Amino acid sequence: MKRLQAQLSLIISVLQASFISLVPYYILYSFILLSIELAKSFIDFGPSFNIQDLNNLSSLINGILPVLINISISYHLVNLYYTSINKLLTIVLSLLVYLSVDLLLNVKDINSYVFPNSFIMAIIIPIFISFTISKIMIIFEKYENDLKSSLSNNISSAIVYILPFIITFFISISFFYFLGISINLDSGIEIFTKSSEEALLFLRILISNLLWFFGIHGINFFDAIVNIDILDNFAYANLTYKELFNLFVIFGGSGAGLSLVIAIFFASKDKHISFVGKASLPFVFFNINEILIFGIPIFMNFSLLIPFVLVPVINCILSLFFYLTMI
């Protein structure tokens, strides 16, 4: 039991390090989104450069996130835990498996393939790959020692990894491919029917913020597996449930980031947290709070779990209450 707890703690530490190391990426992406919103209001676009070009740039930066997560987790796993295995080959193998599984499961036309979009696979596959190849390398340990005694380290390392690389690749591809087939979520699970919008809204709030806490893009993940069409229905006059969610529930981004920034300005004495709060201020006005999530970090910070998940729920309750009292 203690060993399992230690391994779980180590995986959490690796995930924390992996996502925190991507903070510069999140800041860049946030800055691009902010720039696009400002450009829409103040720049007169011409035929050679238009708003679609900026949107394409945003899609590119956002689309590469799962790949970066995969690479970052692979790197930190082999750097902090599986230190005896080849770092570069493990990262390459993890990325190859991730892209291959996504291609086999989701792509019908290779010419239309752009980026993978499974955050779950991006996180799980590096862990599986690192564990599997480390165990296989134990079998080849004597062979590796024999090679090193007769060849240079670089050549012996390249040769000894050939079979483990191939074996791990096919084991991983088979496992995750059949796992993906058995969990077919393409059409989305229809949890609630019409007239249950409030229930689905609350579920979306809870699960999406909880997933964000663990480093998974909560809204994207939830919307990918759950059919949320009924949230296009109107909650108030001229206001759908989706718009209610964006405007009154998660103002400042997931976890109601604007509330946290205000609290930081009034109460924080920590220099690092104060700096992150100031840096994130322009972005939270546009519901962009990755800087807060991975900069403080809120990610895997269990002391902030309850407010991060419950504040949006309270916002939703208050919004619905004021609406009901006003009609």
CSV table of C-alpha atoms in Angstrom, one decimal:
chain,number,residue,atom,x,y,z
A,1,MET,CA,0.0,0.0,0.0
A,2,LYS,CA,2.8,2.4,0.9
A,3,ARG,CA,4.6,1.6,-2.4
A,4,LEU,CA,1.4,2.3,-4.3
A,5,GLN,CA,1.0,5.7,-2.5
A,6,ALA,CA,4.6,6.5,-3.2
A,7,GLN,CA,4.2,5.8,-6.9
A,8,LEU,CA,1.0,7.8,-7.1
A,9,SER,CA,2.7,10.7,-5.3
A,10,LEU,CA,5.6,10.5,-7.8
A,11,ILE,CA,3.3,10.5,-10.8
A,12,ILE,CA,1.5,13.5,-9.4
A,13,SER,CA,4.8,15.3,-8.9
A,14,VAL,CA,5.8,14.4,-12.5
A,15,LEU,CA,2.5,15.8,-13.8
A,16,GLN,CA,3.0,19.0,-11.8
A,17,ALA,CA,6.5,19.5,-13.2
A,18,SER,CA,5.3,18.6,-16.7
A,19,PHE,CA,2.5,21.2,-16.8
A,20,ILE,CA,4.4,23.9,-14.9
A,21,SER,CA,7.2,23.7,-17.5
A,22,LEU,CA,4.6,24.6,-20.1
A,23,VAL,CA,3.8,27.9,-18.5
A,24,PRO,CA,5.6,29.9,-21.1
A,25,TYR,CA,3.5,28.2,-23.7
A,26,TYR,CA,0.3,29.1,-21.9
A,27,ILE,CA,1.4,32.7,-21.6
A,28,LEU,CA,2.2,32.9,-25.3
A,29,TYR,CA,-1.2,31.3,-26.1
A,30,SER,CA,-3.0,33.7,-23.8
A,31,PHE,CA,-1.2,36.7,-25.3
A,32,ILE,CA,-2.2,35.6,-28.8
A,33,LEU,CA,-5.8,35.2,-27.8
A,34,LEU,CA,-5.8,38.6,-26.2
A,35,SER,CA,-4.1,40.2,-29.2
A,36,ILE,CA,-6.7,38.7,-31.5
A,37,GLU,CA,-9.6,40.1,-29.5
A,38,LEU,CA,-7.9,43.5,-29.4
A,39,ALA,CA,-7.2,43.3,-33.2
A,40,LYS,CA,-10.8,42.7,-34.0
A,41,SER,CA,-11.7,46.0,-32.4
A,42,PHE,CA,-8.9,48.3,-33.4
A,43,ILE,CA,-7.3,47.0,-36.6
A,44,ASP,CA,-8.6,47.4,-40.1
A,45,PHE,CA,-7.6,44.2,-41.9
A,46,GLY,CA,-6.8,44.1,-45.6
A,47,PRO,CA,-6.9,41.4,-48.2
A,48,SER,CA,-3.3,40.3,-47.6
A,49,PHE,CA,-3.8,39.8,-43.8
A,50,ASN,CA,-7.2,39.3,-42.2
A,51,ILE,CA,-8.7,38.0,-39.0
A,52,GLN,CA,-8.8,34.5,-40.3
A,53,ASP,CA,-5.0,34.4,-40.4
A,54,LEU,CA,-5.0,35.3,-36.7
A,55,ASN,CA,-7.6,32.7,-36.0
A,56,ASN,CA,-5.5,30.1,-37.9
A,57,LEU,CA,-2.5,31.0,-35.8
A,58,SER,CA,-4.5,30.6,-32.6
A,59,SER,CA,-5.7,27.2,-33.8
A,60,LEU,CA,-2.2,26.2,-34.5
A,61,ILE,CA,-0.9,27.2,-31.1
A,62,ASN,CA,-3.9,25.6,-29.3
A,63,GLY,CA,-3.8,22.4,-31.4
A,64,ILE,CA,-0.2,21.6,-30.6
A,65,LEU,CA,-1.0,21.5,-26.8
A,66,PRO,CA,-1.7,17.8,-26.5
A,67,VAL,CA,1.6,17.1,-28.3
A,68,LEU,CA,3.5,19.3,-25.9
A,69,ILE,CA,1.9,17.7,-23.0
A,70,ASN,CA,2.9,14.3,-24.3
A,71,ILE,CA,6.5,15.4,-24.8
A,72,SER,CA,6.7,17.2,-21.4
A,73,ILE,CA,5.4,14.2,-19.4
A,74,SER,CA,7.7,11.8,-21.2
A,75,TYR,CA,10.7,14.1,-20.5
A,76,HIS,CA,10.0,14.5,-16.8
A,77,LEU,CA,9.2,10.8,-16.3
A,78,VAL,CA,12.6,9.7,-17.7
A,79,ASN,CA,14.4,12.7,-16.1
A,80,LEU,CA,12.9,12.2,-12.6
A,81,TYR,CA,12.0,8.6,-12.3
A,82,TYR,CA,13.0,6.2,-15.1
A,83,THR,CA,16.5,7.7,-15.2
A,84,SER,CA,18.2,4.5,-16.6
A,85,ILE,CA,16.4,4.5,-19.9
A,86,ASN,CA,17.3,6.6,-23.0
A,87,LYS,CA,15.5,10.0,-22.7
A,88,LEU,CA,15.3,10.9,-26.4
A,89,LEU,CA,14.1,7.4,-27.6
A,90,THR,CA,11.5,7.3,-24.9
A,91,ILE,CA,10.1,10.7,-25.8
A,92,VAL,CA,10.2,9.8,-29.5
A,93,LEU,CA,8.5,6.5,-28.9
A,94,SER,CA,5.8,8.1,-26.7
A,95,LEU,CA,5.0,10.7,-29.4
A,96,LEU,CA,5.0,8.1,-32.1
A,97,VAL,CA,2.5,5.9,-30.2
A,98,TYR,CA,0.3,8.9,-29.4
A,99,LEU,CA,0.1,10.1,-32.9
A,100,SER,CA,-0.3,6.6,-34.3
A,101,VAL,CA,-3.2,5.7,-32.0
A,102,ASP,CA,-4.9,9.0,-32.7
A,103,LEU,CA,-4.5,8.5,-36.4
A,104,LEU,CA,-5.9,4.9,-36.3
A,105,LEU,CA,-8.9,5.9,-34.2
A,106,ASN,CA,-9.9,9.2,-35.6
A,107,VAL,CA,-8.5,9.9,-39.1
A,108,LYS,CA,-10.1,8.6,-42.2
A,109,ASP,CA,-8.0,10.8,-44.6
A,110,ILE,CA,-4.4,11.3,-43.8
A,111,ASN,CA,-4.3,14.4,-45.9
A,112,SER,CA,-6.8,16.1,-43.5
A,113,TYR,CA,-4.9,15.1,-40.4
A,114,VAL,CA,-3.6,18.1,-38.4
A,115,PHE,CA,-3.2,17.5,-34.7
A,116,PRO,CA,-4.3,14.9,-32.2
A,117,ASN,CA,-6.9,16.1,-29.7
A,118,SER,CA,-7.0,13.6,-26.9
A,119,PHE,CA,-5.7,15.0,-23.7
A,120,ILE,CA,-6.3,11.8,-21.8
A,121,MET,CA,-4.1,9.8,-24.2
A,122,ALA,CA,-1.5,12.5,-24.2
A,123,ILE,CA,-1.2,12.0,-20.4
A,124,ILE,CA,-1.6,8.2,-20.1
A,125,ILE,CA,0.6,7.1,-23.0
A,126,PRO,CA,3.9,8.6,-21.8
A,127,ILE,CA,3.3,6.9,-18.4
A,128,PHE,CA,2.5,3.6,-20.0
A,129,ILE,CA,5.5,3.8,-22.4
A,130,SER,CA,8.0,4.8,-19.8
A,131,PHE,CA,6.9,1.9,-17.5
A,132,THR,CA,6.8,-0.7,-20.3
A,133,ILE,CA,10.1,0.1,-21.9
A,134,SER,CA,11.9,0.3,-18.5
A,135,LYS,CA,10.6,-3.2,-17.7
A,136,ILE,CA,11.6,-4.6,-21.1
A,137,MET,CA,15.1,-3.1,-20.7
A,138,ILE,CA,15.6,-5.1,-17.6
A,139,ILE,CA,15.4,-8.2,-19.7
A,140,PHE,CA,18.0,-6.8,-22.1
A,141,GLU,CA,20.3,-5.6,-19.3
A,142,LYS,CA,22.9,-8.3,-19.8
A,143,TYR,CA,22.9,-7.9,-23.5
A,144,GLU,CA,23.4,-4.1,-23.0
A,145,ASN,CA,26.4,-4.7,-20.7
A,146,ASP,CA,28.0,-7.1,-23.3
A,147,LEU,CA,27.6,-4.5,-26.0
A,148,LYS,CA,29.1,-1.7,-24.0
A,149,SER,CA,32.1,-3.8,-23.3
A,150,SER,CA,32.8,-4.1,-27.0
A,151,LEU,CA,31.3,-1.0,-28.6
A,152,SER,CA,31.1,2.7,-27.7
A,153,ASN,CA,28.3,3.9,-25.5
A,154,ASN,CA,26.4,5.7,-28.3
A,155,ILE,CA,26.5,2.7,-30.7
A,156,SER,CA,25.7,0.1,-28.0
A,157,SER,CA,22.7,2.2,-26.7
A,158,ALA,CA,21.3,2.6,-30.2
A,159,ILE,CA,21.6,-1.2,-30.9
A,160,VAL,CA,20.3,-2.4,-27.5
A,161,TYR,CA,17.1,-0.2,-27.8
A,162,ILE,CA,16.1,-1.6,-31.2
A,163,LEU,CA,14.1,-4.6,-30.0
A,164,PRO,CA,12.6,-2.9,-26.9
A,165,PHE,CA,11.6,0.1,-29.0
A,166,ILE,CA,9.8,-2.1,-31.5
A,167,ILE,CA,8.2,-4.4,-28.9
A,168,THR,CA,7.0,-1.4,-26.8
A,169,PHE,CA,5.6,0.3,-29.9
A,170,PHE,CA,3.4,-2.6,-30.9
A,171,ILE,CA,2.3,-3.5,-27.4
A,172,SER,CA,1.3,0.1,-26.8
A,173,ILE,CA,-0.4,0.6,-30.2
A,174,SER,CA,-2.4,-2.6,-29.7
A,175,PHE,CA,-3.4,-1.7,-26.2
A,176,PHE,CA,-4.5,1.9,-26.7
A,177,TYR,CA,-6.1,1.1,-30.1
A,178,PHE,CA,-8.4,-1.5,-28.7
A,179,LEU,CA,-9.0,0.7,-25.6
A,180,GLY,CA,-10.0,3.5,-27.9
A,181,ILE,CA,-12.4,1.2,-29.9
A,182,SER,CA,-14.0,-0.1,-26.8
A,183,ILE,CA,-14.7,3.4,-25.5
A,184,ASN,CA,-16.4,5.0,-28.5
A,185,LEU,CA,-17.4,8.5,-27.5
A,186,ASP,CA,-17.6,10.1,-31.0
A,187,SER,CA,-21.3,11.0,-30.8
A,188,GLY,CA,-21.2,12.2,-27.2
A,189,ILE,CA,-23.1,10.7,-24.3
A,190,GLU,CA,-26.5,12.1,-23.9
A,191,ILE,CA,-26.9,12.3,-20.1
A,192,PHE,CA,-29.9,14.7,-19.9
A,193,THR,CA,-32.8,15.4,-22.1
A,194,LYS,CA,-34.6,18.6,-22.9
A,195,SER,CA,-35.8,20.6,-19.8
A,196,SER,CA,-32.8,19.3,-17.8
A,197,GLU,CA,-30.5,22.2,-18.8
A,198,GLU,CA,-29.7,23.3,-15.2
A,199,ALA,CA,-28.7,19.7,-14.2
A,200,LEU,CA,-26.3,19.4,-17.2
A,201,LEU,CA,-25.0,22.9,-16.6
A,202,PHE,CA,-24.1,22.1,-13.0
A,203,LEU,CA,-22.5,18.8,-14.1
A,204,ARG,CA,-20.5,20.7,-16.7
A,205,ILE,CA,-19.3,23.2,-14.1
A,206,LEU,CA,-18.2,20.5,-11.6
A,207,ILE,CA,-16.5,18.1,-13.9
A,208,SER,CA,-14.8,20.7,-16.2
A,209,ASN,CA,-13.3,22.5,-13.2
A,210,LEU,CA,-12.3,19.3,-11.5
A,211,LEU,CA,-10.6,18.2,-14.7
A,212,TRP,CA,-8.8,21.5,-15.0
A,213,PHE,CA,-7.5,21.0,-11.5
A,214,PHE,CA,-5.8,17.8,-12.8
A,215,GLY,CA,-4.3,19.5,-15.8
A,216,ILE,CA,-6.9,18.4,-18.4
A,217,HIS,CA,-8.7,21.0,-20.4
A,218,GLY,CA,-12.0,20.5,-18.7
A,219,ILE,CA,-14.4,22.2,-21.1
A,220,ASN,CA,-12.9,20.6,-24.2
A,221,PHE,CA,-12.8,17.1,-22.6
A,222,PHE,CA,-16.4,17.3,-21.2
A,223,ASP,CA,-17.8,18.7,-24.4
A,224,ALA,CA,-16.0,15.9,-26.4
A,225,ILE,CA,-17.7,13.1,-24.5
A,226,VAL,CA,-21.0,14.6,-23.4
A,227,ASN,CA,-23.8,15.8,-25.7
A,228,ILE,CA,-24.4,19.4,-24.6
A,229,ASP,CA,-26.8,20.5,-27.4
A,230,ILE,CA,-29.5,21.4,-24.9
A,231,LEU,CA,-27.3,24.1,-23.4
A,232,ASP,CA,-28.0,26.0,-26.6
A,233,ASN,CA,-31.5,26.5,-25.2
A,234,PHE,CA,-32.3,29.9,-23.7
A,235,ALA,CA,-32.0,30.3,-19.9
A,236,TYR,CA,-33.2,33.9,-20.0
A,237,ALA,CA,-34.4,36.1,-22.8
A,238,ASN,CA,-31.6,36.3,-25.4
A,239,LEU,CA,-29.2,34.4,-23.2
A,240,THR,CA,-28.5,30.7,-23.7
A,241,TYR,CA,-27.1,28.4,-21.0
A,242,LYS,CA,-23.7,28.3,-22.7
A,243,GLU,CA,-23.6,32.1,-22.6
A,244,LEU,CA,-24.7,32.1,-19.0
A,245,PHE,CA,-21.8,29.7,-18.3
A,246,ASN,CA,-19.2,32.0,-20.0
A,247,LEU,CA,-20.5,35.3,-18.7
A,248,PHE,CA,-21.7,34.7,-15.2
A,249,VAL,CA,-20.3,31.3,-14.0
A,250,ILE,CA,-16.6,31.2,-15.0
A,251,PHE,CA,-15.8,34.9,-15.4
A,252,GLY,CA,-12.1,35.1,-15.5
A,253,GLY,CA,-11.8,31.5,-16.8
A,254,SER,CA,-12.2,28.1,-15.1
A,255,GLY,CA,-12.6,28.4,-11.4
A,256,ALA,CA,-13.7,32.0,-11.8
A,257,GLY,CA,-10.2,33.2,-12.1
A,258,LEU,CA,-11.1,36.9,-11.8
A,259,SER,CA,-12.2,36.2,-8.2
A,260,LEU,CA,-8.8,34.7,-7.4
A,261,VAL,CA,-6.9,37.6,-9.0
A,262,ILE,CA,-8.9,40.1,-6.8
A,263,ALA,CA,-8.2,38.0,-3.7
A,264,ILE,CA,-4.5,38.0,-4.6
A,265,PHE,CA,-4.3,41.7,-4.9
A,266,PHE,CA,-6.0,42.2,-1.5
A,267,ALA,CA,-4.6,39.4,0.6
A,268,SER,CA,-1.5,37.7,-1.0
A,269,LYS,CA,1.9,38.4,0.6
A,270,ASP,CA,3.7,35.8,-1.5
A,271,LYS,CA,5.9,37.6,-4.2
A,272,HIS,CA,5.5,34.7,-6.7
A,273,ILE,CA,1.7,34.5,-6.4
A,274,SER,CA,1.5,38.3,-6.6
A,275,PHE,CA,3.6,38.4,-9.7
A,276,VAL,CA,1.4,35.7,-11.3
A,277,GLY,CA,-1.7,37.5,-10.4
A,278,LYS,CA,-0.5,40.7,-12.0
A,279,ALA,CA,0.7,38.9,-15.1
A,280,SER,CA,-2.7,37.2,-15.5
A,281,LEU,CA,-4.9,40.2,-15.0
A,282,PRO,CA,-5.2,41.3,-18.6
A,283,PHE,CA,-6.1,37.8,-19.7
A,284,VAL,CA,-8.7,36.9,-17.1
A,285,PHE,CA,-10.9,39.6,-18.5
A,286,PHE,CA,-11.2,37.4,-21.6
A,287,ASN,CA,-11.8,34.2,-19.6
A,288,ILE,CA,-8.1,33.1,-20.1
A,289,ASN,CA,-6.6,31.8,-16.9
A,290,GLU,CA,-4.0,29.2,-17.8
A,291,ILE,CA,-1.4,31.5,-16.3
A,292,LEU,CA,-3.2,31.2,-12.9
A,293,ILE,CA,-3.7,27.5,-13.2
A,294,PHE,CA,-0.2,26.6,-14.0
A,295,GLY,CA,1.7,29.6,-12.7
A,296,ILE,CA,0.6,29.7,-9.0
A,297,PRO,CA,0.0,26.7,-9.6
A,298,ILE,CA,-3.7,25.7,-9.0
A,299,PHE,CA,-3.0,22.5,-10.9
A,300,MET,CA,-2.6,19.6,-8.3
A,301,ASN,CA,-2.6,22.2,-5.5
A,302,PHE,CA,-5.1,20.5,-3.1
A,303,SER,CA,-5.4,23.5,-0.8
A,304,LEU,CA,-7.1,25.3,-3.7
A,305,LEU,CA,-9.3,22.4,-4.9
A,306,ILE,CA,-12.5,23.3,-3.0
A,307,PRO,CA,-12.7,27.0,-3.9
A,308,PHE,CA,-11.6,26.3,-7.5
A,309,VAL,CA,-14.5,23.8,-8.0
A,310,LEU,CA,-17.1,25.4,-5.8
A,311,VAL,CA,-16.8,29.1,-6.6
A,312,PRO,CA,-18.2,28.6,-10.1
A,313,VAL,CA,-21.0,26.5,-8.7
A,314,ILE,CA,-21.9,29.4,-6.3
A,315,ASN,CA,-21.8,31.8,-9.2
A,316,CYS,CA,-24.2,29.7,-11.1
A,317,ILE,CA,-26.6,29.4,-8.1
A,318,LEU,CA,-26.5,33.1,-7.6
A,319,SER,CA,-27.1,33.8,-11.3
A,320,LEU,CA,-30.1,31.5,-11.4
A,321,PHE,CA,-31.5,32.9,-8.1
A,322,PHE,CA,-31.3,36.5,-9.2
A,323,TYR,CA,-32.9,35.6,-12.5
A,324,LEU,CA,-35.8,33.8,-10.7
A,325,THR,CA,-36.4,36.7,-8.3
A,326,MET,CA,-36.4,39.2,-11.2
A,327,ILE,CA,-39.1,37.6,-13.3
